[in-house]
């Protein structure tokens, strides 16, 4: 096979063409930047840090891919424009509608596209280089193929064409209306946002704001039980999104669930930063938000210690704050829960491809001394991690078919983006994702204290989602190797959000525990932990609730009023801060 000069020449040409095309794609992505589409930020591709060095492909794999391609394209071509001749397209939901299969030209276009996409992904896998380069190549090819699908173009989308005919053009007119609406609001609609209103039909658990400063409002929730546990419970949500992911509807609210279990519950509601916060730092968020929220919760309740929970980057913030307090000789938290949080950033999954010295330095120069990272930029990055599901699916539905996406509270929250102060973001990018300094004892100084997560010896409950593409389950599990106290690790099914928001009443999904480990001994990797794990049907919430109760102290009479003499009720929950738009 390798001795055939014609095949070798064709393979060389194929390699050069692929490498040149990929260089152009990755170069364009590196230059585009986040949210660069004029007037339409969320359609901008996430930028790769820099164009890659010249690419080389494994010659053996290249020849195998070429031969397979020539065989498959010959079969496809010989089948001609026969309806039903290529069943491959039927397995892809983009081309699954009957209109595609009744239109031989459209079916041929879909089948050709899928063959080309499969071949290009094979070529991406054949690239020689380090793992990060290979991941970047694969990501670039995935983005290019997702964007070039025939379903994305009215001239090629048989389903959209049929709908235009059936509706006598009304779907096209509605699609243009939807496009103008989304251009005005600055992002692609994933749900009918007109259906929802914060405080009216999402974030409705009864409570009151009892403290506020320029960083956050502290919400205390009305007890649902006659007695509450003596140790109050504080939730620290991610500042990258709004807290009401934990309080969407009464039947899927983790906040309401905690209140119903008898916990006197407080939630930190982050302010959506504007230009007045453009110079705020990571230290500011630790000292004046996380630590302050802990102090106020103690002062309102009179409790010496509290229980705390951090979700996603909220967990990173909570752990940093507790390490600062530990360095000061203070241990106000008797147990901590970390939901899909990274403390050790060795495994950051697909997000790692965006981060290198050049990209970090660029952000430091751009906003390290001041400025805002726009919420739509972050939303764009996360959406393009799953481009077919979270971008092109809605482009096709909204604009080509003229459809209005159905109401969905989680997607409404997902579109309600938040800004970040530039200095905060630049520090976070370098010291966690890029250099992983938080996991190195004494490496960082925060709020004047050397940070050592090894001093967090309180009991911890660590949760990771099996299909999480933002905080890989191995990254969440890595906290077991950093935290020295008594630990419990639980893995839930599904992804970053759906895995967490899984109320017991729904009786959906499952979770895994491993009770076979020697006391306090966790294997080095999640894969080793999983070997001895047991699957349980339903929600991990019940397991966590049983664990939290053992650290909540005795039960006392529930308070009749919000706050205290020093901290008066300011306004009803969910407060003003969560309603501010980016």
Coordinates of C-alpha atoms in Angstrom, one line a residue:
X1 CA 0.0 0.0 0.0
X2 CA 2.7 2.5 0.9
X3 CA 4.6 1.7 -2.3
X4 CA 1.9 2.9 -4.6
X5 CA 3.3 6.3 -5.9
X6 CA -0.1 7.6 -7.1
X7 CA -1.7 6.8 -3.7
X8 CA 1.2 8.4 -1.9
X9 CA 1.0 11.5 -4.1
X10 CA -2.8 11.7 -3.5
X11 CA -2.2 11.3 0.3
X12 CA 0.4 14.0 0.3
X13 CA -2.0 16.4 -1.5
X14 CA -4.8 15.4 0.9
X15 CA -2.6 16.2 3.9
X16 CA -1.5 19.5 2.5
X17 CA -5.0 20.6 1.7
X18 CA -6.4 19.6 5.1
X19 CA -3.5 21.3 6.9
X20 CA -3.8 24.5 5.0
X21 CA -7.6 24.6 5.4
X22 CA -7.3 23.9 9.1
X23 CA -4.7 26.6 9.5
X24 CA -7.1 29.0 8.0
X25 CA -10.0 27.9 10.2
X26 CA -8.0 28.1 13.4
X27 CA -6.4 31.3 12.4
X28 CA -9.7 32.8 11.7
X29 CA -11.1 31.6 15.1
X30 CA -8.0 33.0 16.8
X31 CA -8.6 36.4 15.2
X32 CA -12.4 36.5 15.6
X33 CA -12.5 36.7 19.4
X34 CA -15.5 36.2 21.6
X35 CA -18.7 37.6 20.4
X36 CA -17.3 39.6 17.5
X37 CA -20.3 39.5 15.1
X38 CA -21.3 43.1 14.8
X39 CA -24.6 43.7 16.6
X40 CA -25.0 40.1 17.4
X41 CA -22.5 39.1 20.1
X42 CA -23.6 35.5 20.8
X43 CA -23.1 34.4 17.3
X44 CA -19.4 35.2 17.5
X45 CA -17.1 32.1 17.7
X46 CA -15.0 31.6 20.8
X47 CA -11.5 32.5 20.0
X48 CA -8.6 30.0 20.2
X49 CA -5.5 31.6 21.8
X50 CA -3.4 31.5 18.7
X51 CA -3.0 29.8 15.3
X52 CA -1.2 26.5 15.7
X53 CA 2.3 25.6 14.3
X54 CA 2.4 23.7 11.0
X55 CA 0.5 20.5 11.3
X56 CA 1.7 17.0 10.4
X57 CA -0.5 13.9 10.0
X58 CA 0.2 10.3 10.8
X59 CA 0.9 8.9 7.3
X60 CA -0.5 5.4 8.0
X61 CA -3.7 6.8 9.4
X62 CA -3.9 9.3 6.5
X63 CA -3.7 6.5 3.9
X64 CA -6.4 4.5 5.8
X65 CA -8.7 7.5 5.9
X66 CA -8.1 8.2 2.2
X67 CA -8.9 4.7 1.2
X68 CA -12.1 4.6 3.3
X69 CA -13.2 8.0 1.9
X70 CA -12.7 6.9 -1.7
X71 CA -14.7 3.7 -1.0
X72 CA -17.5 5.5 0.7
X73 CA -17.8 8.4 -1.7
X74 CA -17.9 5.9 -4.6
X75 CA -20.7 4.0 -3.0
X76 CA -22.6 7.3 -2.3
X77 CA -22.0 8.5 -5.9
X78 CA -23.0 5.2 -7.4
X79 CA -26.3 5.2 -5.5
X80 CA -27.2 8.4 -7.2
X81 CA -30.1 10.6 -6.3
X82 CA -32.3 7.8 -5.1
X83 CA -34.7 8.5 -2.2
X84 CA -33.7 6.4 0.8
X85 CA -30.4 5.4 -0.8
X86 CA -28.3 6.6 2.1
X87 CA -29.7 5.7 5.6
X88 CA -26.7 7.4 7.3
X89 CA -28.5 10.8 7.3
X90 CA -31.5 9.3 9.1
X91 CA -29.4 8.8 12.3
X92 CA -28.6 12.5 12.6
X93 CA -31.5 14.5 14.0
X94 CA -30.6 17.5 11.8
X95 CA -31.7 15.5 8.8
X96 CA -34.2 13.1 10.4
X97 CA -37.4 14.9 9.2
X98 CA -39.4 13.2 6.4
X99 CA -38.7 16.2 4.1
X100 CA -35.0 15.3 3.9
X101 CA -35.7 11.7 2.8
X102 CA -38.4 12.6 0.3
X103 CA -36.0 15.0 -1.5
X104 CA -33.2 13.0 -3.1
X105 CA -31.0 16.1 -3.7
X106 CA -31.3 17.2 -0.1
X107 CA -30.6 13.6 1.1
X108 CA -27.5 13.4 -1.1
X109 CA -26.3 16.8 0.3
X110 CA -26.8 15.6 3.9
X111 CA -25.1 12.3 3.2
X112 CA -22.2 13.9 1.5
X113 CA -21.8 16.4 4.3
X114 CA -21.8 13.6 7.0
X115 CA -19.2 11.7 5.0
X116 CA -17.0 14.7 4.7
X117 CA -17.4 15.6 8.4
X118 CA -16.5 12.0 9.4
X119 CA -13.5 12.1 7.2
X120 CA -12.3 15.5 8.5
X121 CA -12.7 14.4 12.1
X122 CA -10.6 11.4 11.2
X123 CA -8.0 13.6 9.8
X124 CA -8.1 15.7 13.0
X125 CA -7.5 12.6 15.0
X126 CA -4.6 11.8 12.8
X127 CA -2.8 15.0 13.6
X128 CA 0.6 14.4 15.3
X129 CA 1.4 16.6 18.3
X130 CA 0.8 17.1 22.0
X131 CA -2.6 16.5 23.5
X132 CA -3.5 20.2 23.7
X133 CA -2.7 20.8 20.1
X134 CA -4.7 17.8 19.1
X135 CA -7.7 19.0 21.2
X136 CA -7.5 22.4 19.6
X137 CA -7.5 20.9 16.1
X138 CA -10.4 18.7 16.9
X139 CA -12.4 21.6 18.3
X140 CA -11.7 23.8 15.3
X141 CA -12.8 21.0 12.9
X142 CA -16.0 20.4 15.0
X143 CA -16.8 24.1 14.9
X144 CA -16.2 24.3 11.1
X145 CA -18.3 21.3 10.4
X146 CA -21.1 22.3 12.7
X147 CA -21.3 25.7 11.0
X148 CA -21.2 24.3 7.4
X149 CA -24.0 21.7 7.8
X150 CA -26.5 22.0 4.9
X151 CA -29.3 22.2 7.5
X152 CA -28.0 25.7 8.4
X153 CA -28.9 27.2 5.0
X154 CA -32.4 27.8 3.7
X155 CA -31.2 26.9 0.1
X156 CA -30.2 23.4 1.3
X157 CA -32.6 22.7 4.2
X158 CA -35.5 20.6 2.7
X159 CA -37.5 20.8 6.0
X160 CA -37.4 24.6 6.1
X161 CA -38.3 24.8 2.4
X162 CA -41.3 22.5 2.8
X163 CA -42.5 24.6 5.8
X164 CA -42.1 27.8 3.8
X165 CA -44.3 26.2 1.0
X166 CA -46.9 24.8 3.5
X167 CA -47.2 28.2 5.3
X168 CA -47.2 30.2 2.0
X169 CA -44.0 32.0 3.2
X170 CA -45.2 32.9 6.7
X171 CA -42.4 30.9 8.2
X172 CA -39.8 32.9 6.4
X173 CA -41.5 36.2 7.4
X174 CA -41.6 35.0 11.0
X175 CA -38.0 33.9 10.8
X176 CA -36.9 37.4 9.8
X177 CA -39.0 38.8 12.7
X178 CA -37.2 36.4 15.0
X179 CA -33.8 37.3 13.6
X180 CA -34.4 41.1 14.1
X181 CA -35.7 40.4 17.6
X182 CA -32.6 38.4 18.5
X183 CA -30.3 41.0 17.0
X184 CA -31.9 43.7 19.1
X185 CA -31.6 41.6 22.4
X186 CA -28.0 40.6 21.5
X187 CA -28.3 36.8 21.7
X188 CA -30.0 33.8 20.1
X189 CA -33.3 33.0 21.8
X190 CA -33.2 29.5 23.3
X191 CA -36.6 29.8 24.9
X192 CA -39.6 32.1 24.9
X193 CA -38.2 34.6 27.3
X194 CA -41.4 36.6 27.4
X195 CA -43.0 33.9 29.5
X196 CA -40.7 34.3 32.5
X197 CA -40.1 37.1 35.0
X198 CA -37.6 36.8 37.9
X199 CA -39.6 37.0 41.2
X200 CA -42.9 36.2 39.5
X201 CA -42.5 32.7 38.1
X202 CA -38.8 31.9 38.7
X203 CA -37.0 32.6 41.9
X204 CA -40.2 32.6 43.9
X205 CA -39.2 31.0 47.2
X206 CA -40.4 33.4 50.0
X207 CA -37.8 35.3 51.8
X208 CA -36.2 38.7 52.3
X209 CA -33.0 40.6 51.6
X210 CA -31.4 41.2 55.0
X211 CA -28.0 42.7 54.0
X212 CA -26.5 44.3 50.9
X213 CA -23.3 46.0 49.9
X214 CA -21.8 46.8 46.5
X215 CA -21.0 43.1 45.8
X216 CA -24.0 41.1 46.9
X217 CA -27.3 40.9 48.6
X218 CA -27.9 38.3 51.4
X219 CA -31.3 36.7 51.2
X220 CA -32.8 34.9 54.2
X221 CA -35.7 32.5 53.4
X222 CA -38.8 32.0 55.4
X223 CA -38.8 28.7 57.3
X224 CA -41.2 26.0 56.1
X225 CA -40.9 24.0 59.3
X226 CA -41.8 24.7 63.0
X227 CA -38.2 24.0 64.0
X228 CA -34.9 24.6 62.2
X229 CA -31.4 23.3 62.8
X230 CA -29.3 25.5 65.0
X231 CA -26.6 25.8 62.4
X232 CA -27.7 28.0 59.5
X233 CA -27.0 27.1 55.9
X234 CA -25.4 29.5 53.5
X235 CA -25.3 28.9 49.7
X236 CA -22.6 30.6 47.5
X237 CA -23.7 30.3 43.9
X238 CA -21.4 31.1 40.9
X239 CA -21.0 34.8 40.1
X240 CA -20.7 33.8 36.4
X241 CA -24.5 33.3 36.5
X242 CA -27.4 34.3 38.7
X243 CA -28.3 32.4 41.9
X244 CA -31.8 31.4 40.8
X245 CA -30.5 28.3 39.0
X246 CA -30.9 27.0 42.6
X247 CA -34.5 28.4 42.7
X248 CA -36.1 28.0 39.3
X249 CA -39.5 26.6 40.2
X250 CA -40.9 25.4 43.5
X251 CA -40.7 21.7 42.4
X252 CA -37.0 21.9 41.3
X253 CA -35.6 24.4 43.7
X254 CA -32.6 23.3 45.8
X255 CA -33.1 26.3 48.0
X256 CA -36.7 25.4 48.8
X257 CA -35.7 21.8 49.3
X258 CA -33.1 22.9 51.9
X259 CA -35.6 25.1 53.7
X260 CA -38.2 22.3 53.7
X261 CA -35.6 20.0 55.3
X262 CA -35.4 22.4 58.3
X263 CA -32.4 24.4 57.5
X264 CA -32.4 28.2 58.2
X265 CA -31.2 29.1 54.7
X266 CA -29.3 32.1 53.4
X267 CA -28.2 32.7 49.8
X268 CA -25.6 35.1 48.4
X269 CA -27.1 37.0 45.4
X270 CA -24.3 38.5 43.4
X271 CA -24.6 42.0 41.9
X272 CA -24.4 42.1 38.1
X273 CA -21.3 44.3 37.7
X274 CA -21.4 47.6 35.9
X275 CA -18.7 50.1 35.2
X276 CA -18.6 51.1 38.9
X277 CA -17.1 47.7 39.6
X278 CA -14.7 47.6 36.7
X279 CA -11.6 47.6 39.0
X280 CA -12.8 45.0 41.6
X281 CA -10.4 42.1 42.2
X282 CA -10.6 38.5 43.3
X283 CA -9.5 39.7 46.8
X284 CA -12.5 42.0 46.9
X285 CA -14.9 39.2 46.1
X286 CA -13.4 37.0 48.8
X287 CA -13.2 39.7 51.6
X288 CA -16.3 41.8 50.9
X289 CA -18.6 39.1 49.6
X290 CA -17.9 35.5 50.6
X291 CA -16.3 36.3 54.0
X292 CA -18.8 39.1 54.7
X293 CA -21.7 36.8 53.9
X294 CA -20.4 34.2 56.4
X295 CA -20.0 36.9 59.1
X296 CA -23.5 38.4 58.6
X297 CA -25.1 34.9 58.6
X298 CA -23.4 34.3 61.9
X299 CA -24.4 37.6 63.4
X300 CA -28.0 37.3 62.3
X301 CA -28.4 33.8 63.7
X302 CA -26.1 34.0 66.7
X303 CA -24.5 30.8 65.5
X304 CA -20.8 30.2 66.2
X305 CA -20.5 28.0 63.1
X306 CA -22.6 27.5 60.0
X307 CA -22.8 25.0 57.1
X308 CA -21.9 26.3 53.6
X309 CA -22.3 25.2 50.0
X310 CA -20.5 26.5 46.9
X311 CA -21.7 25.7 43.4
X312 CA -19.3 25.9 40.4
X313 CA -17.0 28.9 40.7
X314 CA -19.0 29.7 43.9
X315 CA -17.2 26.6 45.3
X316 CA -13.8 28.0 44.3
X317 CA -14.7 31.3 45.9
X318 CA -16.0 29.6 49.1
X319 CA -12.9 27.4 49.4
X320 CA -10.6 30.4 49.0
X321 CA -12.5 32.4 51.6
X322 CA -12.3 29.5 54.1
X323 CA -8.6 29.2 53.5
X324 CA -8.1 32.9 54.1
X325 CA -10.1 32.6 57.4
X326 CA -8.2 29.5 58.4
X327 CA -4.9 31.5 57.9
X328 CA -6.4 34.1 60.3
X329 CA -7.1 31.4 62.8
X330 CA -10.9 31.4 62.2
X331 CA -13.0 28.3 61.3
X332 CA -16.6 29.5 61.1
X333 CA -17.8 26.8 58.8
X334 CA -18.4 23.3 60.3
X335 CA -19.2 21.6 57.0
X336 CA -18.8 22.5 53.3
X337 CA -20.5 21.2 50.2
X338 CA -18.9 21.6 46.8
X339 CA -21.1 21.1 43.8
X340 CA -19.4 20.7 40.4
X341 CA -16.5 22.9 41.7
X342 CA -12.8 23.0 40.8
X343 CA -10.3 23.4 43.5
X344 CA -7.5 21.5 41.7
X345 CA -7.5 22.7 38.1
X346 CA -5.4 19.9 36.6
X347 CA -8.4 18.6 34.6
X348 CA -10.5 21.5 33.1
X349 CA -11.7 19.5 30.1
X350 CA -12.4 21.3 26.8
X351 CA -12.0 24.8 28.3
X352 CA -8.2 24.1 28.5
X353 CA -7.9 24.6 24.7
X354 CA -8.7 28.3 25.1
X355 CA -6.0 29.0 27.7
X356 CA -2.2 29.5 27.2
X357 CA 0.3 32.2 28.1
X358 CA -0.6 34.4 25.2
X359 CA -4.3 34.3 25.8
X360 CA -3.9 35.0 29.6
X361 CA -1.5 37.9 28.9
X362 CA -3.9 39.3 26.4
X363 CA -6.7 39.4 29.0
X364 CA -4.3 40.9 31.6
X365 CA -3.4 43.6 29.2
X366 CA -7.0 44.1 28.1
X367 CA -8.7 44.2 31.5
X368 CA -6.2 43.3 34.3
X369 CA -6.3 46.9 35.6
X370 CA -9.9 47.6 34.9
X371 CA -12.8 46.9 32.6
X372 CA -15.6 44.4 32.3
X373 CA -15.9 41.0 30.7
X374 CA -19.3 41.1 29.1
X375 CA -21.7 38.3 30.1
X376 CA -22.6 37.7 26.4
X377 CA -18.9 36.8 25.8
X378 CA -19.0 34.1 28.4
X379 CA -22.4 32.8 27.2
X380 CA -21.0 32.6 23.7
X381 CA -18.1 30.5 24.8
X382 CA -20.2 28.0 26.8
X383 CA -22.7 27.7 23.9
X384 CA -20.1 26.9 21.3
X385 CA -18.8 24.0 23.5
X386 CA -21.9 22.3 22.2
X387 CA -22.5 24.1 18.9
X388 CA -25.2 21.8 17.4
X389 CA -27.3 21.7 20.5
X390 CA -26.9 25.3 21.8
X391 CA -26.3 27.4 18.7
X392 CA -27.2 26.0 15.3
X393 CA -30.3 24.2 16.5
X394 CA -31.8 27.5 17.5
X395 CA -30.5 29.3 14.4
X396 CA -32.3 26.8 12.2
X397 CA -35.5 26.7 14.3
X398 CA -35.8 30.5 15.0
X399 CA -34.8 31.9 11.6
X400 CA -35.1 29.2 8.9
X401 CA -38.3 27.6 10.2
X402 CA -39.8 30.7 11.9
X403 CA -40.4 28.8 15.1
X404 CA -40.6 30.2 18.7
X405 CA -38.7 27.9 21.1
X406 CA -40.9 26.5 23.9
X407 CA -40.7 28.0 27.4
X408 CA -38.0 26.4 29.5
X409 CA -37.0 27.9 32.8
X410 CA -33.4 26.5 32.7
X411 CA -32.7 28.0 29.3
X412 CA -34.2 31.3 30.4
X413 CA -31.7 31.4 33.2
X414 CA -29.0 30.4 30.8
X415 CA -29.7 33.4 28.7
X416 CA -29.8 35.8 31.7
X417 CA -26.0 36.5 31.5
X418 CA -23.8 38.4 34.0
X419 CA -20.7 40.5 33.6
X420 CA -17.4 40.0 35.5
X421 CA -14.9 42.7 36.6
X422 CA -11.8 42.5 34.4
X423 CA -9.2 42.3 37.3
X424 CA -11.2 39.6 39.0
X425 CA -11.4 37.6 35.7
X426 CA -7.7 38.0 34.8
X427 CA -6.6 36.9 38.2
X428 CA -8.9 33.9 38.1
X429 CA -7.8 32.9 34.6
X430 CA -4.1 32.9 35.5
X431 CA -4.1 31.5 39.0
X432 CA -6.6 28.8 38.5
X433 CA -7.1 27.6 35.0
X434 CA -3.6 28.3 33.7
X435 CA -1.2 27.9 36.6
X436 CA -3.4 25.9 39.1
X437 CA -1.9 27.9 41.9
X438 CA -4.9 27.5 44.2
X439 CA -4.0 23.8 44.7
X440 CA -0.4 24.7 45.7
X441 CA -0.1 25.3 49.4
X442 CA 1.2 28.8 50.1
X443 CA 1.6 29.7 46.5
X444 CA -1.1 32.4 46.5
X445 CA -1.6 35.4 48.8
X446 CA -5.3 36.4 49.0
X447 CA -6.5 39.2 51.3
X448 CA -3.0 39.3 52.8
X449 CA -3.0 35.6 53.7
X450 CA -1.1 32.6 52.3
X451 CA -3.7 30.2 50.9
X452 CA -3.5 26.6 51.9
X453 CA -6.5 24.4 51.1
X454 CA -4.9 21.8 53.3
X455 CA -6.1 23.7 56.3
X456 CA -9.8 23.1 55.4
X457 CA -10.2 20.1 57.7
X458 CA -14.0 20.4 58.1
X459 CA -16.2 17.5 56.7
X460 CA -16.9 18.0 53.0
X461 CA -19.5 16.7 50.6
X462 CA -18.1 16.8 47.0
X463 CA -20.4 16.3 44.0
X464 CA -19.5 15.9 40.3
X465 CA -21.7 15.3 37.3
X466 CA -20.8 12.4 35.0
X467 CA -21.4 14.2 31.7
X468 CA -20.2 17.6 32.8
X469 CA -18.4 19.5 30.0
X470 CA -17.6 22.6 32.1
X471 CA -16.3 20.9 35.3
X472 CA -15.3 17.4 34.3
X473 CA -16.2 14.8 36.9
X474 CA -12.5 14.0 37.3
X475 CA -11.8 17.6 38.0
X476 CA -14.5 17.7 40.7
X477 CA -13.2 14.5 42.2
X478 CA -9.7 16.0 42.4
X479 CA -10.9 17.9 45.4
X480 CA -10.8 14.7 47.4
X481 CA -7.0 14.8 47.0
X482 CA -6.7 18.4 48.2
X483 CA -9.1 18.6 51.2
X484 CA -7.8 16.8 54.3
X485 CA -11.0 16.4 56.3
X486 CA -13.6 13.6 56.3
X487 CA -15.1 13.6 52.8
X488 CA -17.9 12.1 50.9
X489 CA -17.8 12.1 47.1
X490 CA -21.0 11.5 45.0
X491 CA -21.3 11.4 41.2
X492 CA -24.6 12.2 39.6
X493 CA -25.9 11.5 36.1
X494 CA -26.2 14.1 33.3
X495 CA -24.3 17.4 33.0
X496 CA -23.2 20.6 34.8
X497 CA -26.7 21.9 35.4
X498 CA -29.2 19.1 34.8
X499 CA -27.1 16.8 37.1
X500 CA -27.3 19.2 40.0
X501 CA -30.9 20.3 39.5
X502 CA -32.5 16.9 40.0
X503 CA -35.2 17.0 42.7
X504 CA -36.2 13.7 44.3
X505 CA -39.9 14.1 43.4
X506 CA -39.0 13.8 39.7
X507 CA -37.6 10.3 40.2
X508 CA -35.2 10.8 37.4
X509 CA -31.6 9.8 36.7
X510 CA -29.3 8.2 39.3
X511 CA -26.2 8.8 41.4
X512 CA -23.2 6.8 42.5
X513 CA -21.5 6.4 45.9
X514 CA -18.6 4.3 47.1
X515 CA -18.9 3.1 50.6
X516 CA -16.3 0.4 50.2
X517 CA -13.3 2.7 50.7
X518 CA -11.2 2.5 53.8
X519 CA -12.0 5.3 56.2
X520 CA -10.8 8.6 54.7
X521 CA -8.9 6.9 51.9
X522 CA -9.8 8.0 48.4
X523 CA -7.9 6.6 45.4
X524 CA -5.9 9.1 43.3
X525 CA -8.2 9.1 40.3
X526 CA -12.0 9.2 39.7
X527 CA -11.6 6.1 37.5
X528 CA -10.3 4.1 40.4
X529 CA -13.1 5.4 42.7
X530 CA -15.7 4.4 40.1
X531 CA -14.5 0.8 40.1
X532 CA -16.0 0.3 43.6
X533 CA -19.0 2.6 43.2
X534 CA -22.7 1.6 43.5
X535 CA -25.4 3.2 41.4
X536 CA -28.6 4.3 43.1
X537 CA -31.8 5.3 41.2
X538 CA -33.1 8.9 41.7
X539 CA -31.7 12.1 43.1
X540 CA -28.5 12.6 45.0
X541 CA -30.3 15.3 47.0
X542 CA -31.6 12.8 49.5
X543 CA -28.1 11.4 50.1
X544 CA -26.8 15.0 50.6
X545 CA -29.7 15.9 52.9
X546 CA -29.0 13.0 55.2
X547 CA -25.3 13.9 55.3
X548 CA -26.0 17.6 56.0
X549 CA -28.4 16.9 58.9
X550 CA -25.5 15.1 60.8
X551 CA -23.6 18.4 60.7
X552 CA -26.5 20.8 61.4
X553 CA -26.8 20.5 65.2
X554 CA -29.9 20.3 67.3
X555 CA -33.3 21.7 66.3
X556 CA -34.6 24.9 67.7
X557 CA -37.8 27.0 67.2
X558 CA -37.9 28.6 63.8
X559 CA -37.5 32.4 63.7
X560 CA -40.7 34.4 63.3
X561 CA -39.1 37.4 61.5
X562 CA -36.3 38.0 59.0
X563 CA -32.9 39.3 60.0
X564 CA -32.1 40.7 63.5
X565 CA -32.1 44.0 65.3
X566 CA -28.9 44.9 63.5
X567 CA -29.9 43.6 60.1
X568 CA -33.4 44.6 59.1
X569 CA -35.4 43.3 56.2
X570 CA -34.6 45.5 53.2
X571 CA -36.9 44.1 50.4
X572 CA -38.6 40.8 49.5
X573 CA -36.7 38.1 47.8
X574 CA -35.3 37.7 45.2
X575 CA -34.1 41.3 45.6
X576 CA -33.0 43.9 43.1
X577 CA -29.5 42.7 42.3
X578 CA -30.6 39.5 40.5
X579 CA -33.0 41.5 38.2
X580 CA -30.2 43.7 36.8
X581 CA -29.4 42.8 33.2
X582 CA -25.9 42.5 31.8

